[in-house]
mmCIF file of C-alpha atoms and ligand atoms in Angstrom:
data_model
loop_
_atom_site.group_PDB
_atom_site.id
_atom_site.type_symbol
_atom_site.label_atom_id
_atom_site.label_comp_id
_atom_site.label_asym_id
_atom_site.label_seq_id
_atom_site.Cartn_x
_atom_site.Cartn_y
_atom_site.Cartn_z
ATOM 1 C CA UNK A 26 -10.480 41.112 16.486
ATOM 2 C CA UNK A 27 -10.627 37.189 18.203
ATOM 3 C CA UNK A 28 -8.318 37.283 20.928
ATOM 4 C CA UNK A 29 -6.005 33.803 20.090
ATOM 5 C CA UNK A 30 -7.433 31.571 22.856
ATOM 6 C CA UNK A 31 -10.880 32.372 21.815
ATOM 7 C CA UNK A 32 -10.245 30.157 18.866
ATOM 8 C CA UNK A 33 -9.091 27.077 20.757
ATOM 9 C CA UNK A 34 -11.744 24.246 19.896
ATOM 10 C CA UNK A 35 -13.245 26.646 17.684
ATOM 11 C CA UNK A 36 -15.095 24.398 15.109
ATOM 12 C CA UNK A 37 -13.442 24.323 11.613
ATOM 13 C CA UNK A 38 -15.516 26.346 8.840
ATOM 14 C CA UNK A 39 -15.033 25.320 5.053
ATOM 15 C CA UNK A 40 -17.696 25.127 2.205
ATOM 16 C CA UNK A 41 -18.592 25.600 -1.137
ATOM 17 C CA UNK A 42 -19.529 28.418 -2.907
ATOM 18 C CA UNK A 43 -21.305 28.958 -6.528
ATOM 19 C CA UNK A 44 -24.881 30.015 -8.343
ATOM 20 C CA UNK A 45 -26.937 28.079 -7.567
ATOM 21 C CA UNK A 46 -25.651 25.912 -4.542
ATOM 22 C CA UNK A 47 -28.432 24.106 -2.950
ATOM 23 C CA UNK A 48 -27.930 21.092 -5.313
ATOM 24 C CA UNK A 49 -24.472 20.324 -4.568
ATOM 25 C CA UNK A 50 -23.629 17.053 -3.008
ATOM 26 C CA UNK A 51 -19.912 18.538 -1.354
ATOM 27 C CA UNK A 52 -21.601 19.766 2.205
ATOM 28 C CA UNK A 53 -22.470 16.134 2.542
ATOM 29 C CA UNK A 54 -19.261 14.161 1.292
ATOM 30 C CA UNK A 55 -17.662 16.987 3.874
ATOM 31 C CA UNK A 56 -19.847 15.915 6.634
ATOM 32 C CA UNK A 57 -19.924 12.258 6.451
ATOM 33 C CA UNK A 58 -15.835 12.891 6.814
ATOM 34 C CA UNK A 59 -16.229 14.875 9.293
ATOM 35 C CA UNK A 60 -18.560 12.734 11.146
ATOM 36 C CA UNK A 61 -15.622 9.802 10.652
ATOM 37 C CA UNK A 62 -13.585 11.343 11.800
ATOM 38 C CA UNK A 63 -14.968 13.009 14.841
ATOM 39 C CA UNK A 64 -13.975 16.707 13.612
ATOM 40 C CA UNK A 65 -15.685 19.591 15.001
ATOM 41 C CA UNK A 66 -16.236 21.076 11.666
ATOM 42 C CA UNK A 67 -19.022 22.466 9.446
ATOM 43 C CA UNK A 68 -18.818 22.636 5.515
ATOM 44 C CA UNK A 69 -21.601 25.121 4.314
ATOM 45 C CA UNK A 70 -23.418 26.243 0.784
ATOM 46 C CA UNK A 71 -22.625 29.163 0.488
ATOM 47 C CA UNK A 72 -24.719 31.071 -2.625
ATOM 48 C CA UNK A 73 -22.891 34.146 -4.344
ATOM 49 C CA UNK A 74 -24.326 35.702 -7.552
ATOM 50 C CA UNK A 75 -22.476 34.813 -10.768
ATOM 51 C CA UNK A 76 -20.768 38.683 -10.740
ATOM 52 C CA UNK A 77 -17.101 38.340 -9.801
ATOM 53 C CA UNK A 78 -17.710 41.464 -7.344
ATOM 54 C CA UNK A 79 -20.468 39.438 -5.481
ATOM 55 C CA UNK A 80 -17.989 36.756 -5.651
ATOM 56 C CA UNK A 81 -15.049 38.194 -4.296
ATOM 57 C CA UNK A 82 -17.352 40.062 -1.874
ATOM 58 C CA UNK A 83 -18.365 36.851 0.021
ATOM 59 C CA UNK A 84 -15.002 35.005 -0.105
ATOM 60 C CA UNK A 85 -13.778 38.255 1.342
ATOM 61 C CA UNK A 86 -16.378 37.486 4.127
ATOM 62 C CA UNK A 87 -15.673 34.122 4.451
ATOM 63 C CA UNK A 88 -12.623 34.787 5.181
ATOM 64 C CA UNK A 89 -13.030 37.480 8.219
ATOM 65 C CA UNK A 90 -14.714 34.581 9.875
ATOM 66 C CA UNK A 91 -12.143 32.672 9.882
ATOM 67 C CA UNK A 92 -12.834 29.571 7.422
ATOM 68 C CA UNK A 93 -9.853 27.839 6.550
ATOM 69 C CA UNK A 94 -11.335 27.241 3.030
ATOM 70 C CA UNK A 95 -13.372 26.963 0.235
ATOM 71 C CA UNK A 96 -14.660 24.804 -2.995
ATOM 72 C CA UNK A 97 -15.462 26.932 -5.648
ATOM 73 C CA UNK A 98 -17.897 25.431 -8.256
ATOM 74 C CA UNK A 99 -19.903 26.851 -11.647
ATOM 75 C CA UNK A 100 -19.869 30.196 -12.180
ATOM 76 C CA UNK A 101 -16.857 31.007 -10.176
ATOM 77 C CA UNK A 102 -13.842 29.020 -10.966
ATOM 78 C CA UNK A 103 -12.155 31.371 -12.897
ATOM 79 C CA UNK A 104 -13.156 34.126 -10.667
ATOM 80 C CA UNK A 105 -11.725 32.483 -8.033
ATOM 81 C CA UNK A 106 -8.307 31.972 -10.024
ATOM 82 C CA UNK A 107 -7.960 35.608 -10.404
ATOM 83 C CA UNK A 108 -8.612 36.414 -6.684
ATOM 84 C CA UNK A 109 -6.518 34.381 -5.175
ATOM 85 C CA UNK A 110 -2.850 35.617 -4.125
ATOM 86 C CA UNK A 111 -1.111 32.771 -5.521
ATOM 87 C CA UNK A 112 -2.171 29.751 -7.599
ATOM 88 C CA UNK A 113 -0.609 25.937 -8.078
ATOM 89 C CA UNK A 114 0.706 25.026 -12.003
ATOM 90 C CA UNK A 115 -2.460 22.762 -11.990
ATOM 91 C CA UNK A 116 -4.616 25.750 -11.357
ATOM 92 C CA UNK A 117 -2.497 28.345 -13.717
ATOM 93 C CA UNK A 118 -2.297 25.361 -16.454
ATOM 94 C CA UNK A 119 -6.287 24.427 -16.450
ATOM 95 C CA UNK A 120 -7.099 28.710 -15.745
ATOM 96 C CA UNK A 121 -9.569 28.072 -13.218
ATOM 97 C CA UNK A 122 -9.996 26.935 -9.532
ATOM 98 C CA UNK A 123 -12.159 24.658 -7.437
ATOM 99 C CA UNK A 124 -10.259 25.250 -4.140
ATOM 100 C CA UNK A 125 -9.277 28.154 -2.451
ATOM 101 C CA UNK A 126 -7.142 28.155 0.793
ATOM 102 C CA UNK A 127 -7.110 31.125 3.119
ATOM 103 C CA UNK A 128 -3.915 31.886 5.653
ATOM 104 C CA UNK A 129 -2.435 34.255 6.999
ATOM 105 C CA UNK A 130 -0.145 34.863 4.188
ATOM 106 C CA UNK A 131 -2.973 34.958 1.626
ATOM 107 C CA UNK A 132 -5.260 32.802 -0.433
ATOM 108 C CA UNK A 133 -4.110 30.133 -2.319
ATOM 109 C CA UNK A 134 -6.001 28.942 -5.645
ATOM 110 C CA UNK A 135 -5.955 25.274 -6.621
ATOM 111 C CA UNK A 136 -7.961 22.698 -8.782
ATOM 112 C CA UNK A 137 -8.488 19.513 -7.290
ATOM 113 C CA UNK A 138 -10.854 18.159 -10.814
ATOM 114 C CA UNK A 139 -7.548 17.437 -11.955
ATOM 115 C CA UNK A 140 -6.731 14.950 -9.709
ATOM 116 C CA UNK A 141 -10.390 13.966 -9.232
ATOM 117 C CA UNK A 142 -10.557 12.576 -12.445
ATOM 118 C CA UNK A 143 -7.462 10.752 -12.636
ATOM 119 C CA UNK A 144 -8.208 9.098 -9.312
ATOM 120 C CA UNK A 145 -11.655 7.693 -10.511
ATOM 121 C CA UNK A 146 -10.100 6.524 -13.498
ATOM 122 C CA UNK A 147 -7.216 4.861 -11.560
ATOM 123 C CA UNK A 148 -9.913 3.312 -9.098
ATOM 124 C CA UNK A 149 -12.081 1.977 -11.816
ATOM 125 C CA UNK A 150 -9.299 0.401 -13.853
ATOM 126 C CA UNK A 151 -5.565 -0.080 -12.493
ATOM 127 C CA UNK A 152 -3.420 0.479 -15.765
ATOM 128 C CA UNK A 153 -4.977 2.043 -18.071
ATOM 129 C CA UNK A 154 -3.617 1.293 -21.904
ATOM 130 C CA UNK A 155 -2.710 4.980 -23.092
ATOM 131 C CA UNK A 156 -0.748 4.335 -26.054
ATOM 132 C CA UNK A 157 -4.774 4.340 -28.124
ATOM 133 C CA UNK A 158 -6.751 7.535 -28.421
ATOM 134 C CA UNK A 159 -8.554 9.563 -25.662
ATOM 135 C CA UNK A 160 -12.303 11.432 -26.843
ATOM 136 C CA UNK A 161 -13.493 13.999 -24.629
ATOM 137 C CA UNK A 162 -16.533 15.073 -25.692
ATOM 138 C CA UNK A 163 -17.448 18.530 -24.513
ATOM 139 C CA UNK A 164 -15.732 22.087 -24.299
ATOM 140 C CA UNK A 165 -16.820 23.672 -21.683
ATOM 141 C CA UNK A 166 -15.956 24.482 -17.698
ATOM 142 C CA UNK A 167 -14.569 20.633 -17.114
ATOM 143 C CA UNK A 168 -13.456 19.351 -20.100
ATOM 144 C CA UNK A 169 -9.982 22.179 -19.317
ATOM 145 C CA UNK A 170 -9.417 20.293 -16.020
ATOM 146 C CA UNK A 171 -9.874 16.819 -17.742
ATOM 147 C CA UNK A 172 -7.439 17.581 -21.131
ATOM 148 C CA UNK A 173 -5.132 18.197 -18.280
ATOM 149 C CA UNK A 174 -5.808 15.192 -16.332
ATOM 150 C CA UNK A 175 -5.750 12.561 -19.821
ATOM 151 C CA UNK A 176 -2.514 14.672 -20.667
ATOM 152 C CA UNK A 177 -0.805 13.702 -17.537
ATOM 153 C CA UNK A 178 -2.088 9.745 -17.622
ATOM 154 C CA UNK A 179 0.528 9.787 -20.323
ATOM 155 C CA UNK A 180 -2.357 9.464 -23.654
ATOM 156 C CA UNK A 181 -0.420 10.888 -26.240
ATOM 157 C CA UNK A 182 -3.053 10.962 -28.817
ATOM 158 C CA UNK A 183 -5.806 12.918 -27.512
ATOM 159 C CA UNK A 184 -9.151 14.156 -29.432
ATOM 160 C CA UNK A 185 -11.626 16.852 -28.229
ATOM 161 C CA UNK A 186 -14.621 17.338 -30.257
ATOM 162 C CA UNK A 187 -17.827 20.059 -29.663
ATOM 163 C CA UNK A 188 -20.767 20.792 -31.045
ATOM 164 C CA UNK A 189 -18.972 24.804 -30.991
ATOM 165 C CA UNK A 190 -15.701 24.073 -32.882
ATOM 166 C CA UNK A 191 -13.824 26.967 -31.782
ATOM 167 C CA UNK A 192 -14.323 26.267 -27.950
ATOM 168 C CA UNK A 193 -12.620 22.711 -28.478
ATOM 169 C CA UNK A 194 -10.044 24.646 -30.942
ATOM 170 C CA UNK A 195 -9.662 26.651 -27.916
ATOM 171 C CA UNK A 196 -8.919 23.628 -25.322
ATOM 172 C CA UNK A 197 -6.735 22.357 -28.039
ATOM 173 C CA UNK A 198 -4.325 24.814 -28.802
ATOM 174 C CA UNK A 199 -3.753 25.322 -24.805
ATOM 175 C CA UNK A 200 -3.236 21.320 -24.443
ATOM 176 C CA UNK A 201 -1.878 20.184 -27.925
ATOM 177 C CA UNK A 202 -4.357 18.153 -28.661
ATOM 178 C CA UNK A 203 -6.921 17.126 -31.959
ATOM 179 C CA UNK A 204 -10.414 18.187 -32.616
ATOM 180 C CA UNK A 205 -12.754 16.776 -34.274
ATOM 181 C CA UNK A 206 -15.926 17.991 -35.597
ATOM 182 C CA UNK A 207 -18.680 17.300 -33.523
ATOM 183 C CA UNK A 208 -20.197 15.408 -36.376
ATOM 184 C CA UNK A 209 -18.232 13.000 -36.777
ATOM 185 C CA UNK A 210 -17.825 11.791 -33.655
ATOM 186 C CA UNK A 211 -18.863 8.212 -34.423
ATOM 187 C CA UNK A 212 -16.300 7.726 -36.442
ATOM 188 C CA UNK A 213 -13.404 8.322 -33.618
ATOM 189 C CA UNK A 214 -15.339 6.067 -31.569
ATOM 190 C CA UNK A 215 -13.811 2.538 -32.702
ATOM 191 C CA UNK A 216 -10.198 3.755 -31.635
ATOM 192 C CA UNK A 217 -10.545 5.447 -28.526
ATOM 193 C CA UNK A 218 -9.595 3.751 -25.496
ATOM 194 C CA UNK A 219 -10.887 6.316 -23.394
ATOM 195 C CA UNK A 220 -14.247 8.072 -23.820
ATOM 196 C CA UNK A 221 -14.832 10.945 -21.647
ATOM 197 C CA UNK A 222 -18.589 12.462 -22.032
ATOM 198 C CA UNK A 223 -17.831 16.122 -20.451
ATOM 199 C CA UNK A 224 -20.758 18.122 -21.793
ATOM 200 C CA UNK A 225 -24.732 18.385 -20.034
ATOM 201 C CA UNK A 226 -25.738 15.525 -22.483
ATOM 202 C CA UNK A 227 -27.727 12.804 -20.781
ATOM 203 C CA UNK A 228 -28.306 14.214 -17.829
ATOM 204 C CA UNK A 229 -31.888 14.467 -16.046
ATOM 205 C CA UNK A 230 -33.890 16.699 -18.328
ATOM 206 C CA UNK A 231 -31.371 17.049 -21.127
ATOM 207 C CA UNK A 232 -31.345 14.860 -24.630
ATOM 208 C CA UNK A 233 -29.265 12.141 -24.342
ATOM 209 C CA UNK A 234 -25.829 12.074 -25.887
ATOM 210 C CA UNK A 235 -26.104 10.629 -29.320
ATOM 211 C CA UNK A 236 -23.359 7.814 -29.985
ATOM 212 C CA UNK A 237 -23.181 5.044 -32.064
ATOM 213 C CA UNK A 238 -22.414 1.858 -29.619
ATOM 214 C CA UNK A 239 -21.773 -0.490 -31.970
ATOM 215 C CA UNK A 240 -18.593 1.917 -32.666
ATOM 216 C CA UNK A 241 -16.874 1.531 -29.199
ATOM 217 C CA UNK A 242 -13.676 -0.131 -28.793
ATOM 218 C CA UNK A 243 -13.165 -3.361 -27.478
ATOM 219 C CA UNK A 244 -11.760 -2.874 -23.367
ATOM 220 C CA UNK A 245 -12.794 0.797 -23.991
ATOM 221 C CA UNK A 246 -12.891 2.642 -20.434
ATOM 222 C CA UNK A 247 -15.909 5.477 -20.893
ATOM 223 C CA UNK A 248 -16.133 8.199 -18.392
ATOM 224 C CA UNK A 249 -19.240 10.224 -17.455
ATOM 225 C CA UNK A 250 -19.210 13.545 -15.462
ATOM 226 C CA UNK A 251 -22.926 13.531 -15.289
ATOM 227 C CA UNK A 252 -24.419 12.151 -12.033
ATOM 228 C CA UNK A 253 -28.021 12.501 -12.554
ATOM 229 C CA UNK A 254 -29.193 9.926 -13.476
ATOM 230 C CA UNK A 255 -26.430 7.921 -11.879
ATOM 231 C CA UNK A 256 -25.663 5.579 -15.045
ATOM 232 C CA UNK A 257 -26.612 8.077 -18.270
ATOM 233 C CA UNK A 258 -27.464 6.556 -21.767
ATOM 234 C CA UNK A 259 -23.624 6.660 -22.653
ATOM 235 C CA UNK A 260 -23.225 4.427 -19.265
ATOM 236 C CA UNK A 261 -25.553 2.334 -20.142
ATOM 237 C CA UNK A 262 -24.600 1.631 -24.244
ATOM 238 C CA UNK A 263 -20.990 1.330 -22.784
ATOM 239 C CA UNK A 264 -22.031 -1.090 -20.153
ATOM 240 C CA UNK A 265 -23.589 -3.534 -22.705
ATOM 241 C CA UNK A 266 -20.709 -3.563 -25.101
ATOM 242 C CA UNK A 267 -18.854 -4.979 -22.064
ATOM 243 C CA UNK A 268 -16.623 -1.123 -21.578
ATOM 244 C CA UNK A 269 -15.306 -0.301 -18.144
ATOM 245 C CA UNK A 270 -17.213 2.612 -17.122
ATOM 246 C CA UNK A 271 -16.651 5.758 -14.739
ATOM 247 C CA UNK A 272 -19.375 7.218 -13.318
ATOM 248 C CA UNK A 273 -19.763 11.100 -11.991
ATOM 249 C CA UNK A 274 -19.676 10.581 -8.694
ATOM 250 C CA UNK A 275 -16.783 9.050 -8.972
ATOM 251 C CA UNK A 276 -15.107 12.081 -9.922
ATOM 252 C CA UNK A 277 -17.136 14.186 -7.304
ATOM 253 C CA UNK A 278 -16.174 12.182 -4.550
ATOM 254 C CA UNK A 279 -12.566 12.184 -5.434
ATOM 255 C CA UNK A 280 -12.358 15.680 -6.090
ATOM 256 C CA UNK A 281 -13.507 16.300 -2.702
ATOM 257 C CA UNK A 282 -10.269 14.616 -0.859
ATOM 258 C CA UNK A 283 -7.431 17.354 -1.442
ATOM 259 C CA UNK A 284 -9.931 19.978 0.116
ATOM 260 C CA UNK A 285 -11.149 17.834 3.393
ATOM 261 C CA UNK A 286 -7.249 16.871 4.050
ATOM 262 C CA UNK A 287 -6.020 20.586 3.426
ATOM 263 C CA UNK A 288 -9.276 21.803 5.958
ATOM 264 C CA UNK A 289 -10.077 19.345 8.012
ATOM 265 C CA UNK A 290 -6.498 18.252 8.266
ATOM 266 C CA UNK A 291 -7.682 14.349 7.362
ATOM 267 C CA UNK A 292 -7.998 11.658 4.786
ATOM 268 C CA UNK A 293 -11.383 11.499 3.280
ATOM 269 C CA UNK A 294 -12.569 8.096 1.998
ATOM 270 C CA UNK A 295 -13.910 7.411 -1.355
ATOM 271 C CA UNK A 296 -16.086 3.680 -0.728
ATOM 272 C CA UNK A 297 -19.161 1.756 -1.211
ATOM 273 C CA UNK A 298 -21.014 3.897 1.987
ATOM 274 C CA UNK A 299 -19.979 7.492 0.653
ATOM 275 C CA UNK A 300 -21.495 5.867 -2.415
ATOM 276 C CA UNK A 301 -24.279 4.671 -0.971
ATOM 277 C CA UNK A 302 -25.585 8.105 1.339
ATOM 278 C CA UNK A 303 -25.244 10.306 -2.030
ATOM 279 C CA UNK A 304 -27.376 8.366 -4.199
ATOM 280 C CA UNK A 305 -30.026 8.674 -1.405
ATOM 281 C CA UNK A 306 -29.498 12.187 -2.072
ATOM 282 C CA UNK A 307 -29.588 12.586 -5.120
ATOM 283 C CA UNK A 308 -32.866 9.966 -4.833
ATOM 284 C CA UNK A 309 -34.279 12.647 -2.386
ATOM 285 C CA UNK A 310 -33.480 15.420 -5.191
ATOM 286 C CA UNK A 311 -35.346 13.976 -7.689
ATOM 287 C CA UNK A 312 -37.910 13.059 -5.659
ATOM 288 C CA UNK A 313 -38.694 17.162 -5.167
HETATM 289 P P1 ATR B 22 -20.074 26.310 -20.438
HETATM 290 O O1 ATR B 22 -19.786 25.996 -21.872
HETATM 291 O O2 ATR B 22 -20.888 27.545 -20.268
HETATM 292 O O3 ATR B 22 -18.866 26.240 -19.561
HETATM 293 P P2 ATR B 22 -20.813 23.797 -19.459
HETATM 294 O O4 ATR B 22 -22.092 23.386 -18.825
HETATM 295 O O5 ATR B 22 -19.569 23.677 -18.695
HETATM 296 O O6 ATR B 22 -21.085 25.228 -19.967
HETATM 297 O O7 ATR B 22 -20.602 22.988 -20.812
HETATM 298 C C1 ATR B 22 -21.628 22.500 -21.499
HETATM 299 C C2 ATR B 22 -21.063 21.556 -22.567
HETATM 300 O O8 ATR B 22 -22.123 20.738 -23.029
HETATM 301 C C3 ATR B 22 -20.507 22.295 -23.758
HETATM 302 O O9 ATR B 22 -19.474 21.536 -24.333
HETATM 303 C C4 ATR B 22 -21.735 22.339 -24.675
HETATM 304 O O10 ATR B 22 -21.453 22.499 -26.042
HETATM 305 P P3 ATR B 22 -21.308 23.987 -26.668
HETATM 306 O O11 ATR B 22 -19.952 24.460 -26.267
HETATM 307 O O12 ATR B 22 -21.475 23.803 -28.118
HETATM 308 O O13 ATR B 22 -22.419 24.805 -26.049
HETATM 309 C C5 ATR B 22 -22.295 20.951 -24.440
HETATM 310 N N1 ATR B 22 -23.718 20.869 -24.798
HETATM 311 C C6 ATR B 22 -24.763 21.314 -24.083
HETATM 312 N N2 ATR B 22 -25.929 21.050 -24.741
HETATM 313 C C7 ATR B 22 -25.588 20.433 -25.901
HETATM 314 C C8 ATR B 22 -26.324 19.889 -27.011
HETATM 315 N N3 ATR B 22 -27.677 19.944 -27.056
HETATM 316 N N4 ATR B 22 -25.635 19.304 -28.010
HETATM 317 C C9 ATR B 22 -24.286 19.244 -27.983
HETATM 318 N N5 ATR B 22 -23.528 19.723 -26.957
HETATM 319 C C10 ATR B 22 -24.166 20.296 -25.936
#
């Protein structure tokens, strides 16, 4: 047991913890904050097997040691939902959790991808028009958190279409919102105002995701959650039919903030030199 006054200046201990880990970009966005702000503080990978028992295992861990916290990312975020004590609406609505806060009274789940996403769109374009469609493309782990995140931007129409229709029927029936086959996903194109690409398509390695370009809207806004490469295919196509377009680092970064000001007890800042340290990274990365 630490006596009380052995913690004093004790350094603060967060991280992130998933399978694998070593990619992740969130020990760095942690540390450049942390550097800022001259925190004594480390944010650490932490690797846990994708079992929920290996999970709960090392948060359990974690804990003992005293970290104030943890970001949970793929295959644990609804692991991490059901071990926690308590959870926020935002985690209970999207049924999974990227943040998990330890106290004394227990450990609290929350999902800060919400809010990431609706703070990259809101940084990338002030208003945005909702009263057209929104396409997300993609049912799996993130496309819950973003349904949740268009839903509260105030889009009243929104469409989710998947190459496996029942996992969008899924994300539909929780959200109220449309699916469309994955075929005929051109054809939704020309009245979406917001294009959200949430599945593995066109990043490094993967095909590219297949859209017609000549189909997008006019002032469209088209969102990526990839972030290798940096601007995908869809980027790209958007980019030249004059679209505003949201990149996935965007999102990372943003999603980062409720977790460093919870921890680390300050403001993290999303800007041009956060920016400009993780594409080195992710340079390095591919580099390897
Ligand atoms: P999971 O579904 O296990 O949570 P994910 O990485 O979060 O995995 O999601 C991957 C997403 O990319 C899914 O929407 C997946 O579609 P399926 O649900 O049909 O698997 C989509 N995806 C991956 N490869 C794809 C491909 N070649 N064509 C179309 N969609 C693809």
């Amino acid at each position: 047991m630490t006596a009380p006054e052995e913690k004093i200046g004790a350094p603060i201990l967060a991280g992130v913890i998933g399978w694998p880990i070593s990619h992740s970009l969130s020990p760095l966005i942690h540390t450049v904050w942390a550097a800022r702000a001259g925190i004594d503080g480390y944010y650490i990978p932490i690797a846990a097997p994708p079992s929920y028992d290996d999970f709960a295992r090392t948060v359990e861990s974690l804990r003992t040691v005293g970290f104030a916290g943890i970001n949970v990312t793929l295959p644990h975020k609804e692991h991490a939902l059901q071990y926690a004590d308590e959870a926020t609406q935002t985690a209970k609505r999207v049924g999974a959790a990227n943040m998990l806060t330890f106290s004394d009274g227990g450990t609290l789940a929350d999902n800060s991808d919400v809010a990431g996403f609706s703070l990259a769109l809101h940084q990338a374009v002030e208003t945005i028009d909702t009263s057209g469609a929104a396409l997300i493309l993609g049912a799996g782990g993130a496309a819950r958190a973003i349904a949740l995140s268009v839903r509260e931007a105030g889009f009243s129409n929104i469409e989710i279409c998947n190459r496996t229709q029942q996992k969008a029927q899924d994300i539909a029936d929780a959200f109220d919102l449309t699916t469309v086959p994955w075929e005929k996903r051109n054809d939704w194109l020309s009245h979406a105002a917001l294009v959200v690409n949430t599945t593995s398509l066109g990043m490094t390695g993967q095909p590219p995701l297949q859209l017609d370009e000549s189909k997008f809207a006019s002032g469209a806004v088209v969102v990526d959650i990839v972030y290798s490469p940096l601007e995908t295919p869809l980027l790209s196509a958007a980019r030249r039919r004059g679209c505003t377009i949201v990149d996935g680092l965007s999102m990372l970064m943003h999603q980062a903030k409720p977790g460093f000001a919870e921890w680390f007890g300050a403001p993290g800042y999303v800007d041009s030199d956060l920016r400009r340290v993780l594409i080195s990274a992710l340079e390095r990365q591919a580099r390897q």
